[in-house]
Amino acid sequence: MTIKCCIVDDEPLARSGIEGYLVKIPYLTHIGSFSSALDLLHELEELKPDLLFLDIQMPHLTGLDFVKSLKNPPKVIFTTAYDQYALEGFELDVVDYLMKPISFDRFLKATEKAKMLFQGSQDSFFVKTDKRMEKVRYEDILFLESMQNYVILQLKETRLITHTTLKSVVDSLPSSFVQIHKQYVINKNHVNALEGNQVIIKDSKLPVSRTYRDQALNAILDNR
């Protein structure tokens, strides 16, 4: 999963601080920074951000008024030095409310909350096969296997083949999916056992490569 993010803050140091945090979190992609809500408004339709890091107290148009003006606003994490706006901010159903100065730990908790919201709202996707588009639920996928320019989706009851690359699929998958090999991505919720350098899912034994071993095993064993 990749969440496209924009930063809106009239303070350059505040913008650069959030930009520095964004690059440390793999599921976040920084697509733009703006010194005012009006500047973003001109590009909102083209950029289509998923998540805004939005200052509240800004000249011309406050962050609160900006969100109220949008018919279908993106998800919002407010960033501000003033706590008196907290109640009004949460009444707008924002993801979180961060008080400046913002620590990385607090920032990460807010983005994890956002990620859970996106994953909860997207429990399926469409896969193009030879003759039609098939709707696939993430929870029904056991694992994905790369075969050159094709990807095999092994499901609980069947399998689908789509003309794409594993790399292009990985970023859109929720956190329950873990890459264990250059050819394999597994759904850790379906792991039955670990045996040497293999993961066992149903009747399949899949290799875990040295490159992905530590990261994969940590993710599988910490399956919560």
PDB file of C-alpha atoms in Angstrom:
ATOM      1  CA  MET A   1       0.000   0.000   0.000  1.00  0.00           C
ATOM      2  CA  THR A   2       1.197   3.503  -0.872  1.00  0.00           C
ATOM      3  CA  ILE A   3      -0.446   6.584   0.645  1.00  0.00           C
ATOM      4  CA  LYS A   4       0.074   9.802  -1.341  1.00  0.00           C
ATOM      5  CA  CYS A   5       0.704  12.730   1.004  1.00  0.00           C
ATOM      6  CA  CYS A   6       0.714  16.524   0.778  1.00  0.00           C
ATOM      7  CA  ILE A   7       2.038  18.932   3.400  1.00  0.00           C
ATOM      8  CA  VAL A   8       0.422  22.331   3.945  1.00  0.00           C
ATOM      9  CA  ASP A   9       2.129  24.722   6.364  1.00  0.00           C
ATOM     10  CA  ASP A  10       3.159  28.365   6.131  1.00  0.00           C
ATOM     11  CA  GLU A  11       6.347  27.671   8.133  1.00  0.00           C
ATOM     12  CA  PRO A  12       9.246  26.351   5.982  1.00  0.00           C
ATOM     13  CA  LEU A  13      10.883  24.569   8.945  1.00  0.00           C
ATOM     14  CA  ALA A  14       7.651  22.772   9.771  1.00  0.00           C
ATOM     15  CA  ARG A  15       7.295  21.606   6.156  1.00  0.00           C
ATOM     16  CA  SER A  16      10.878  20.354   5.968  1.00  0.00           C
ATOM     17  CA  GLY A  17      10.511  18.530   9.292  1.00  0.00           C
ATOM     18  CA  ILE A  18       7.494  16.579   8.072  1.00  0.00           C
ATOM     19  CA  GLU A  19       9.200  15.926   4.730  1.00  0.00           C
ATOM     20  CA  GLY A  20      12.097  14.363   6.647  1.00  0.00           C
ATOM     21  CA  TYR A  21       9.716  12.107   8.559  1.00  0.00           C
ATOM     22  CA  LEU A  22       7.843  11.033   5.413  1.00  0.00           C
ATOM     23  CA  VAL A  23      10.931   9.592   3.712  1.00  0.00           C
ATOM     24  CA  LYS A  24      11.466   7.275   6.691  1.00  0.00           C
ATOM     25  CA  ILE A  25       8.076   5.591   6.333  1.00  0.00           C
ATOM     26  CA  PRO A  26       7.895   3.243   3.323  1.00  0.00           C
ATOM     27  CA  TYR A  27       4.123   3.287   2.805  1.00  0.00           C
ATOM     28  CA  LEU A  28       4.009   7.109   2.553  1.00  0.00           C
ATOM     29  CA  THR A  29       4.829   8.978  -0.668  1.00  0.00           C
ATOM     30  CA  HIS A  30       5.392  12.741  -0.594  1.00  0.00           C
ATOM     31  CA  ILE A  31       3.769  14.321  -3.669  1.00  0.00           C
ATOM     32  CA  GLY A  32       3.808  18.000  -2.739  1.00  0.00           C
ATOM     33  CA  SER A  33       4.401  20.732  -0.139  1.00  0.00           C
ATOM     34  CA  PHE A  34       2.497  24.019   0.005  1.00  0.00           C
ATOM     35  CA  SER A  35       2.786  27.203   2.051  1.00  0.00           C
ATOM     36  CA  SER A  36      -0.969  27.804   2.062  1.00  0.00           C
ATOM     37  CA  ALA A  37      -4.232  25.933   1.650  1.00  0.00           C
ATOM     38  CA  LEU A  38      -5.074  28.139  -1.331  1.00  0.00           C
ATOM     39  CA  ASP A  39      -1.926  26.969  -3.128  1.00  0.00           C
ATOM     40  CA  LEU A  40      -2.949  23.345  -2.654  1.00  0.00           C
ATOM     41  CA  LEU A  41      -6.514  24.076  -3.726  1.00  0.00           C
ATOM     42  CA  HIS A  42      -5.314  24.974  -7.228  1.00  0.00           C
ATOM     43  CA  GLU A  43      -3.624  21.568  -7.614  1.00  0.00           C
ATOM     44  CA  LEU A  44      -5.857  19.333  -5.525  1.00  0.00           C
ATOM     45  CA  GLU A  45      -7.775  17.879  -8.462  1.00  0.00           C
ATOM     46  CA  GLU A  46      -4.607  17.001 -10.353  1.00  0.00           C
ATOM     47  CA  LEU A  47      -2.601  15.613  -7.418  1.00  0.00           C
ATOM     48  CA  LYS A  48      -5.451  13.701  -5.737  1.00  0.00           C
ATOM     49  CA  PRO A  49      -3.635  13.173  -2.401  1.00  0.00           C
ATOM     50  CA  ASP A  50      -4.834  10.457  -0.043  1.00  0.00           C
ATOM     51  CA  LEU A  51      -3.618  12.193   3.115  1.00  0.00           C
ATOM     52  CA  LEU A  52      -2.936  15.812   4.110  1.00  0.00           C
ATOM     53  CA  PHE A  53      -0.628  17.007   6.871  1.00  0.00           C
ATOM     54  CA  LEU A  54      -2.403  20.288   7.394  1.00  0.00           C
ATOM     55  CA  ASP A  55      -1.494  23.227   9.603  1.00  0.00           C
ATOM     56  CA  ILE A  56      -4.491  24.975  11.141  1.00  0.00           C
ATOM     57  CA  GLN A  57      -3.418  28.563  11.770  1.00  0.00           C
ATOM     58  CA  MET A  58      -2.451  29.943   8.340  1.00  0.00           C
ATOM     59  CA  PRO A  59      -3.033  33.287   6.592  1.00  0.00           C
ATOM     60  CA  HIS A  60      -6.002  33.769   4.228  1.00  0.00           C
ATOM     61  CA  LEU A  61      -7.564  30.337   4.836  1.00  0.00           C
ATOM     62  CA  THR A  62      -7.206  28.225   7.971  1.00  0.00           C
ATOM     63  CA  GLY A  63      -6.801  24.485   7.789  1.00  0.00           C
ATOM     64  CA  LEU A  64     -10.178  24.023   9.464  1.00  0.00           C
ATOM     65  CA  ASP A  65     -11.983  26.226   6.954  1.00  0.00           C
ATOM     66  CA  PHE A  66     -10.149  24.555   4.083  1.00  0.00           C
ATOM     67  CA  VAL A  67     -11.377  21.093   5.099  1.00  0.00           C
ATOM     68  CA  LYS A  68     -14.917  22.406   5.611  1.00  0.00           C
ATOM     69  CA  SER A  69     -14.885  23.860   2.090  1.00  0.00           C
ATOM     70  CA  LEU A  70     -14.163  20.520   0.400  1.00  0.00           C
ATOM     71  CA  LYS A  71     -17.016  18.261  -0.656  1.00  0.00           C
ATOM     72  CA  ASN A  72     -14.920  15.082  -0.427  1.00  0.00           C
ATOM     73  CA  PRO A  73     -11.733  15.969   1.465  1.00  0.00           C
ATOM     74  CA  PRO A  74      -8.766  13.601   1.678  1.00  0.00           C
ATOM     75  CA  LYS A  75      -7.888  12.086   5.040  1.00  0.00           C
ATOM     76  CA  VAL A  76      -6.377  14.789   7.262  1.00  0.00           C
ATOM     77  CA  ILE A  77      -3.815  14.891  10.059  1.00  0.00           C
ATOM     78  CA  PHE A  78      -3.811  18.358  11.599  1.00  0.00           C
ATOM     79  CA  THR A  79      -0.494  19.839  12.734  1.00  0.00           C
ATOM     80  CA  THR A  80      -0.565  22.897  14.975  1.00  0.00           C
ATOM     81  CA  ALA A  81       1.021  24.711  17.895  1.00  0.00           C
ATOM     82  CA  TYR A  82      -2.384  25.572  19.381  1.00  0.00           C
ATOM     83  CA  ASP A  83      -4.409  23.035  21.340  1.00  0.00           C
ATOM     84  CA  GLN A  84      -7.628  25.090  21.395  1.00  0.00           C
ATOM     85  CA  TYR A  85      -8.539  23.756  17.949  1.00  0.00           C
ATOM     86  CA  ALA A  86      -8.434  20.084  18.943  1.00  0.00           C
ATOM     87  CA  LEU A  87     -12.159  19.608  19.565  1.00  0.00           C
ATOM     88  CA  GLU A  88     -13.193  21.326  16.346  1.00  0.00           C
ATOM     89  CA  GLY A  89     -10.570  19.345  14.456  1.00  0.00           C
ATOM     90  CA  PHE A  90     -11.887  15.994  15.656  1.00  0.00           C
ATOM     91  CA  GLU A  91     -15.461  17.048  14.895  1.00  0.00           C
ATOM     92  CA  LEU A  92     -14.341  17.125  11.253  1.00  0.00           C
ATOM     93  CA  ASP A  93     -13.499  13.414  11.551  1.00  0.00           C
ATOM     94  CA  VAL A  94      -9.777  13.879  10.969  1.00  0.00           C
ATOM     95  CA  VAL A  95      -7.307  11.037  11.448  1.00  0.00           C
ATOM     96  CA  ASP A  96      -5.273  12.721  14.180  1.00  0.00           C
ATOM     97  CA  TYR A  97      -4.197  16.011  15.713  1.00  0.00           C
ATOM     98  CA  LEU A  98      -0.443  16.568  16.194  1.00  0.00           C
ATOM     99  CA  MET A  99       0.926  19.245  18.488  1.00  0.00           C
ATOM    100  CA  LYS A 100       4.136  21.003  17.433  1.00  0.00           C
ATOM    101  CA  PRO A 101       6.960  20.297  17.930  1.00  0.00           C
ATOM    102  CA  ILE A 102       6.139  16.844  16.570  1.00  0.00           C
ATOM    103  CA  SER A 103       8.273  13.871  17.619  1.00  0.00           C
ATOM    104  CA  PHE A 104       8.862  11.089  15.110  1.00  0.00           C
ATOM    105  CA  ASP A 105       7.285   8.535  17.451  1.00  0.00           C
ATOM    106  CA  ARG A 106       4.062  10.549  17.668  1.00  0.00           C
ATOM    107  CA  PHE A 107       4.133  11.177  13.913  1.00  0.00           C
ATOM    108  CA  LEU A 108       4.498   7.454  13.231  1.00  0.00           C
ATOM    109  CA  LYS A 109       1.527   6.606  15.453  1.00  0.00           C
ATOM    110  CA  ALA A 110      -0.625   9.050  13.501  1.00  0.00           C
ATOM    111  CA  THR A 111       0.416   7.600  10.145  1.00  0.00           C
ATOM    112  CA  GLU A 112      -0.188   4.045  11.370  1.00  0.00           C
ATOM    113  CA  LYS A 113      -3.702   5.122  12.309  1.00  0.00           C
ATOM    114  CA  ALA A 114      -4.158   6.506   8.792  1.00  0.00           C
ATOM    115  CA  LYS A 115      -2.845   3.300   7.242  1.00  0.00           C
ATOM    116  CA  MET A 116      -5.335   1.211   9.210  1.00  0.00           C
ATOM    117  CA  LEU A 117      -8.183   3.413   7.979  1.00  0.00           C
ATOM    118  CA  PHE A 118      -7.124   2.973   4.358  1.00  0.00           C
ATOM    119  CA  GLN A 119      -6.706  -0.777   4.726  1.00  0.00           C
ATOM    120  CA  GLY A 120     -10.071  -1.082   6.445  1.00  0.00           C
ATOM    121  CA  SER A 121     -11.799   0.705   3.582  1.00  0.00           C
ATOM    122  CA  GLN A 122     -10.094  -1.340   0.889  1.00  0.00           C
ATOM    123  CA  ASP A 123     -10.531  -5.055   1.466  1.00  0.00           C
ATOM    124  CA  SER A 124     -10.500  -6.071  -2.189  1.00  0.00           C
ATOM    125  CA  PHE A 125      -9.206  -5.127  -5.622  1.00  0.00           C
ATOM    126  CA  PHE A 126      -9.697  -6.067  -9.270  1.00  0.00           C
ATOM    127  CA  VAL A 127      -7.344  -8.289 -11.238  1.00  0.00           C
ATOM    128  CA  LYS A 128      -7.306  -8.332 -15.023  1.00  0.00           C
ATOM    129  CA  THR A 129      -7.210 -11.851 -16.436  1.00  0.00           C
ATOM    130  CA  ASP A 130      -7.380 -12.875 -20.102  1.00  0.00           C
ATOM    131  CA  LYS A 131     -11.098 -12.366 -20.517  1.00  0.00           C
ATOM    132  CA  ARG A 132     -12.369 -10.213 -17.657  1.00  0.00           C
ATOM    133  CA  MET A 133     -11.737  -8.263 -14.448  1.00  0.00           C
ATOM    134  CA  GLU A 134     -11.953 -10.434 -11.337  1.00  0.00           C
ATOM    135  CA  LYS A 135     -12.671  -9.006  -7.889  1.00  0.00           C
ATOM    136  CA  VAL A 136     -10.290 -10.489  -5.323  1.00  0.00           C
ATOM    137  CA  ARG A 137     -10.457 -10.132  -1.557  1.00  0.00           C
ATOM    138  CA  TYR A 138      -7.060  -9.681   0.065  1.00  0.00           C
ATOM    139  CA  GLU A 139      -7.917 -12.214   2.759  1.00  0.00           C
ATOM    140  CA  ASP A 140      -8.511 -14.894   0.098  1.00  0.00           C
ATOM    141  CA  ILE A 141      -4.957 -14.636  -1.275  1.00  0.00           C
ATOM    142  CA  LEU A 142      -2.548 -17.277   0.042  1.00  0.00           C
ATOM    143  CA  PHE A 143       0.485 -16.032  -1.874  1.00  0.00           C
ATOM    144  CA  LEU A 144       1.629 -14.381  -5.098  1.00  0.00           C
ATOM    145  CA  GLU A 145       4.228 -15.871  -7.417  1.00  0.00           C
ATOM    146  CA  SER A 146       6.178 -13.995 -10.074  1.00  0.00           C
ATOM    147  CA  MET A 147       6.661 -15.630 -13.483  1.00  0.00           C
ATOM    148  CA  GLN A 148       8.583 -13.123 -15.631  1.00  0.00           C
ATOM    149  CA  ASN A 149       5.944 -10.554 -16.694  1.00  0.00           C
ATOM    150  CA  TYR A 150       3.081 -12.439 -15.078  1.00  0.00           C
ATOM    151  CA  VAL A 151       1.904 -12.826 -11.495  1.00  0.00           C
ATOM    152  CA  ILE A 152       0.058 -15.891 -10.232  1.00  0.00           C
ATOM    153  CA  LEU A 153      -2.374 -15.206  -7.391  1.00  0.00           C
ATOM    154  CA  GLN A 154      -2.887 -18.402  -5.438  1.00  0.00           C
ATOM    155  CA  LEU A 155      -6.264 -18.106  -3.729  1.00  0.00           C
ATOM    156  CA  LYS A 156      -8.000 -20.373  -1.218  1.00  0.00           C
ATOM    157  CA  GLU A 157     -10.049 -22.155  -3.875  1.00  0.00           C
ATOM    158  CA  THR A 158      -8.441 -21.279  -7.204  1.00  0.00           C
ATOM    159  CA  ARG A 159      -5.689 -19.261  -8.833  1.00  0.00           C
ATOM    160  CA  LEU A 160      -5.575 -16.317 -11.209  1.00  0.00           C
ATOM    161  CA  ILE A 161      -2.898 -15.215 -13.656  1.00  0.00           C
ATOM    162  CA  THR A 162      -2.470 -11.552 -14.538  1.00  0.00           C
ATOM    163  CA  HIS A 163      -0.085  -9.791 -16.901  1.00  0.00           C
ATOM    164  CA  THR A 164       1.943  -7.573 -14.566  1.00  0.00           C
ATOM    165  CA  THR A 165       5.092  -7.643 -12.449  1.00  0.00           C
ATOM    166  CA  LEU A 166       5.358  -8.551  -8.791  1.00  0.00           C
ATOM    167  CA  LYS A 167       7.084  -5.246  -8.084  1.00  0.00           C
ATOM    168  CA  SER A 168       4.096  -3.265  -9.353  1.00  0.00           C
ATOM    169  CA  VAL A 169       1.731  -5.232  -7.120  1.00  0.00           C
ATOM    170  CA  VAL A 170       3.693  -5.207  -3.852  1.00  0.00           C
ATOM    171  CA  ASP A 171       3.242  -1.510  -3.013  1.00  0.00           C
ATOM    172  CA  SER A 172      -0.548  -1.744  -3.187  1.00  0.00           C
ATOM    173  CA  LEU A 173      -0.835  -4.699  -0.796  1.00  0.00           C
ATOM    174  CA  PRO A 174      -1.836  -4.294   2.871  1.00  0.00           C
ATOM    175  CA  SER A 175       0.615  -4.973   5.697  1.00  0.00           C
ATOM    176  CA  SER A 176      -0.468  -8.618   6.060  1.00  0.00           C
ATOM    177  CA  PHE A 177       1.568  -9.381   2.923  1.00  0.00           C
ATOM    178  CA  VAL A 178       5.293 -10.061   3.225  1.00  0.00           C
ATOM    179  CA  GLN A 179       7.900 -10.589   0.520  1.00  0.00           C
ATOM    180  CA  ILE A 180       9.973 -13.706   1.245  1.00  0.00           C
ATOM    181  CA  HIS A 181      11.771 -14.124  -2.089  1.00  0.00           C
ATOM    182  CA  LYS A 182      12.164 -12.192  -5.330  1.00  0.00           C
ATOM    183  CA  GLN A 183       9.486 -14.500  -6.752  1.00  0.00           C
ATOM    184  CA  TYR A 184       7.132 -14.799  -3.775  1.00  0.00           C
ATOM    185  CA  VAL A 185       4.952 -12.585  -1.595  1.00  0.00           C
ATOM    186  CA  ILE A 186       2.872 -14.344   1.053  1.00  0.00           C
ATOM    187  CA  ASN A 187      -0.169 -13.502   3.130  1.00  0.00           C
ATOM    188  CA  LYS A 188       1.235 -14.075   6.622  1.00  0.00           C
ATOM    189  CA  ASN A 189      -2.268 -14.760   7.954  1.00  0.00           C
ATOM    190  CA  HIS A 190      -2.223 -18.080   6.074  1.00  0.00           C
ATOM    191  CA  VAL A 191       1.185 -19.373   7.192  1.00  0.00           C
ATOM    192  CA  ASN A 192       0.830 -22.875   8.660  1.00  0.00           C
ATOM    193  CA  ALA A 193       4.463 -23.525   9.569  1.00  0.00           C
ATOM    194  CA  LEU A 194       8.108 -22.575   9.120  1.00  0.00           C
ATOM    195  CA  GLU A 195      10.514 -25.333   8.126  1.00  0.00           C
ATOM    196  CA  GLY A 196      14.171 -24.432   7.631  1.00  0.00           C
ATOM    197  CA  ASN A 197      14.276 -21.839   4.873  1.00  0.00           C
ATOM    198  CA  GLN A 198      10.728 -22.548   3.780  1.00  0.00           C
ATOM    199  CA  VAL A 199       7.285 -21.198   4.587  1.00  0.00           C
ATOM    200  CA  ILE A 200       4.445 -23.701   4.460  1.00  0.00           C
ATOM    201  CA  ILE A 201       1.054 -22.438   3.325  1.00  0.00           C
ATOM    202  CA  LYS A 202      -1.591 -25.092   2.828  1.00  0.00           C
ATOM    203  CA  ASP A 203       0.054 -27.659   0.479  1.00  0.00           C
ATOM    204  CA  SER A 204       2.799 -25.334  -0.771  1.00  0.00           C
ATOM    205  CA  LYS A 205       6.373 -25.033   0.478  1.00  0.00           C
ATOM    206  CA  LEU A 206       7.805 -21.651  -0.510  1.00  0.00           C
ATOM    207  CA  PRO A 207      11.485 -20.665  -0.287  1.00  0.00           C
ATOM    208  CA  VAL A 208      12.663 -17.811   1.933  1.00  0.00           C
ATOM    209  CA  SER A 209      15.721 -16.149   0.399  1.00  0.00           C
ATOM    210  CA  ARG A 210      18.637 -14.780   2.395  1.00  0.00           C
ATOM    211  CA  THR A 211      17.832 -11.244   1.201  1.00  0.00           C
ATOM    212  CA  TYR A 212      14.365 -11.240   2.759  1.00  0.00           C
ATOM    213  CA  ARG A 213      14.872 -13.768   5.568  1.00  0.00           C
ATOM    214  CA  ASP A 214      15.203 -11.531   8.658  1.00  0.00           C
ATOM    215  CA  GLN A 215      12.498  -9.080   7.626  1.00  0.00           C
ATOM    216  CA  ALA A 216      10.121 -11.864   6.592  1.00  0.00           C
ATOM    217  CA  LEU A 217      10.565 -14.000   9.702  1.00  0.00           C
ATOM    218  CA  ASN A 218      10.127 -11.023  12.014  1.00  0.00           C
ATOM    219  CA  ALA A 219       6.895 -10.088  10.244  1.00  0.00           C
ATOM    220  CA  ILE A 220       5.544 -13.649  10.301  1.00  0.00           C
ATOM    221  CA  LEU A 221       6.409 -14.298  13.957  1.00  0.00           C
ATOM    222  CA  ASP A 222       4.976 -10.925  14.975  1.00  0.00           C
ATOM    223  CA  ASN A 223       1.664 -11.674  13.280  1.00  0.00           C
ATOM    224  CA  ARG A 224      -0.763  -9.624  15.349  1.00  0.00           C
TER     225      ARG A 224
END
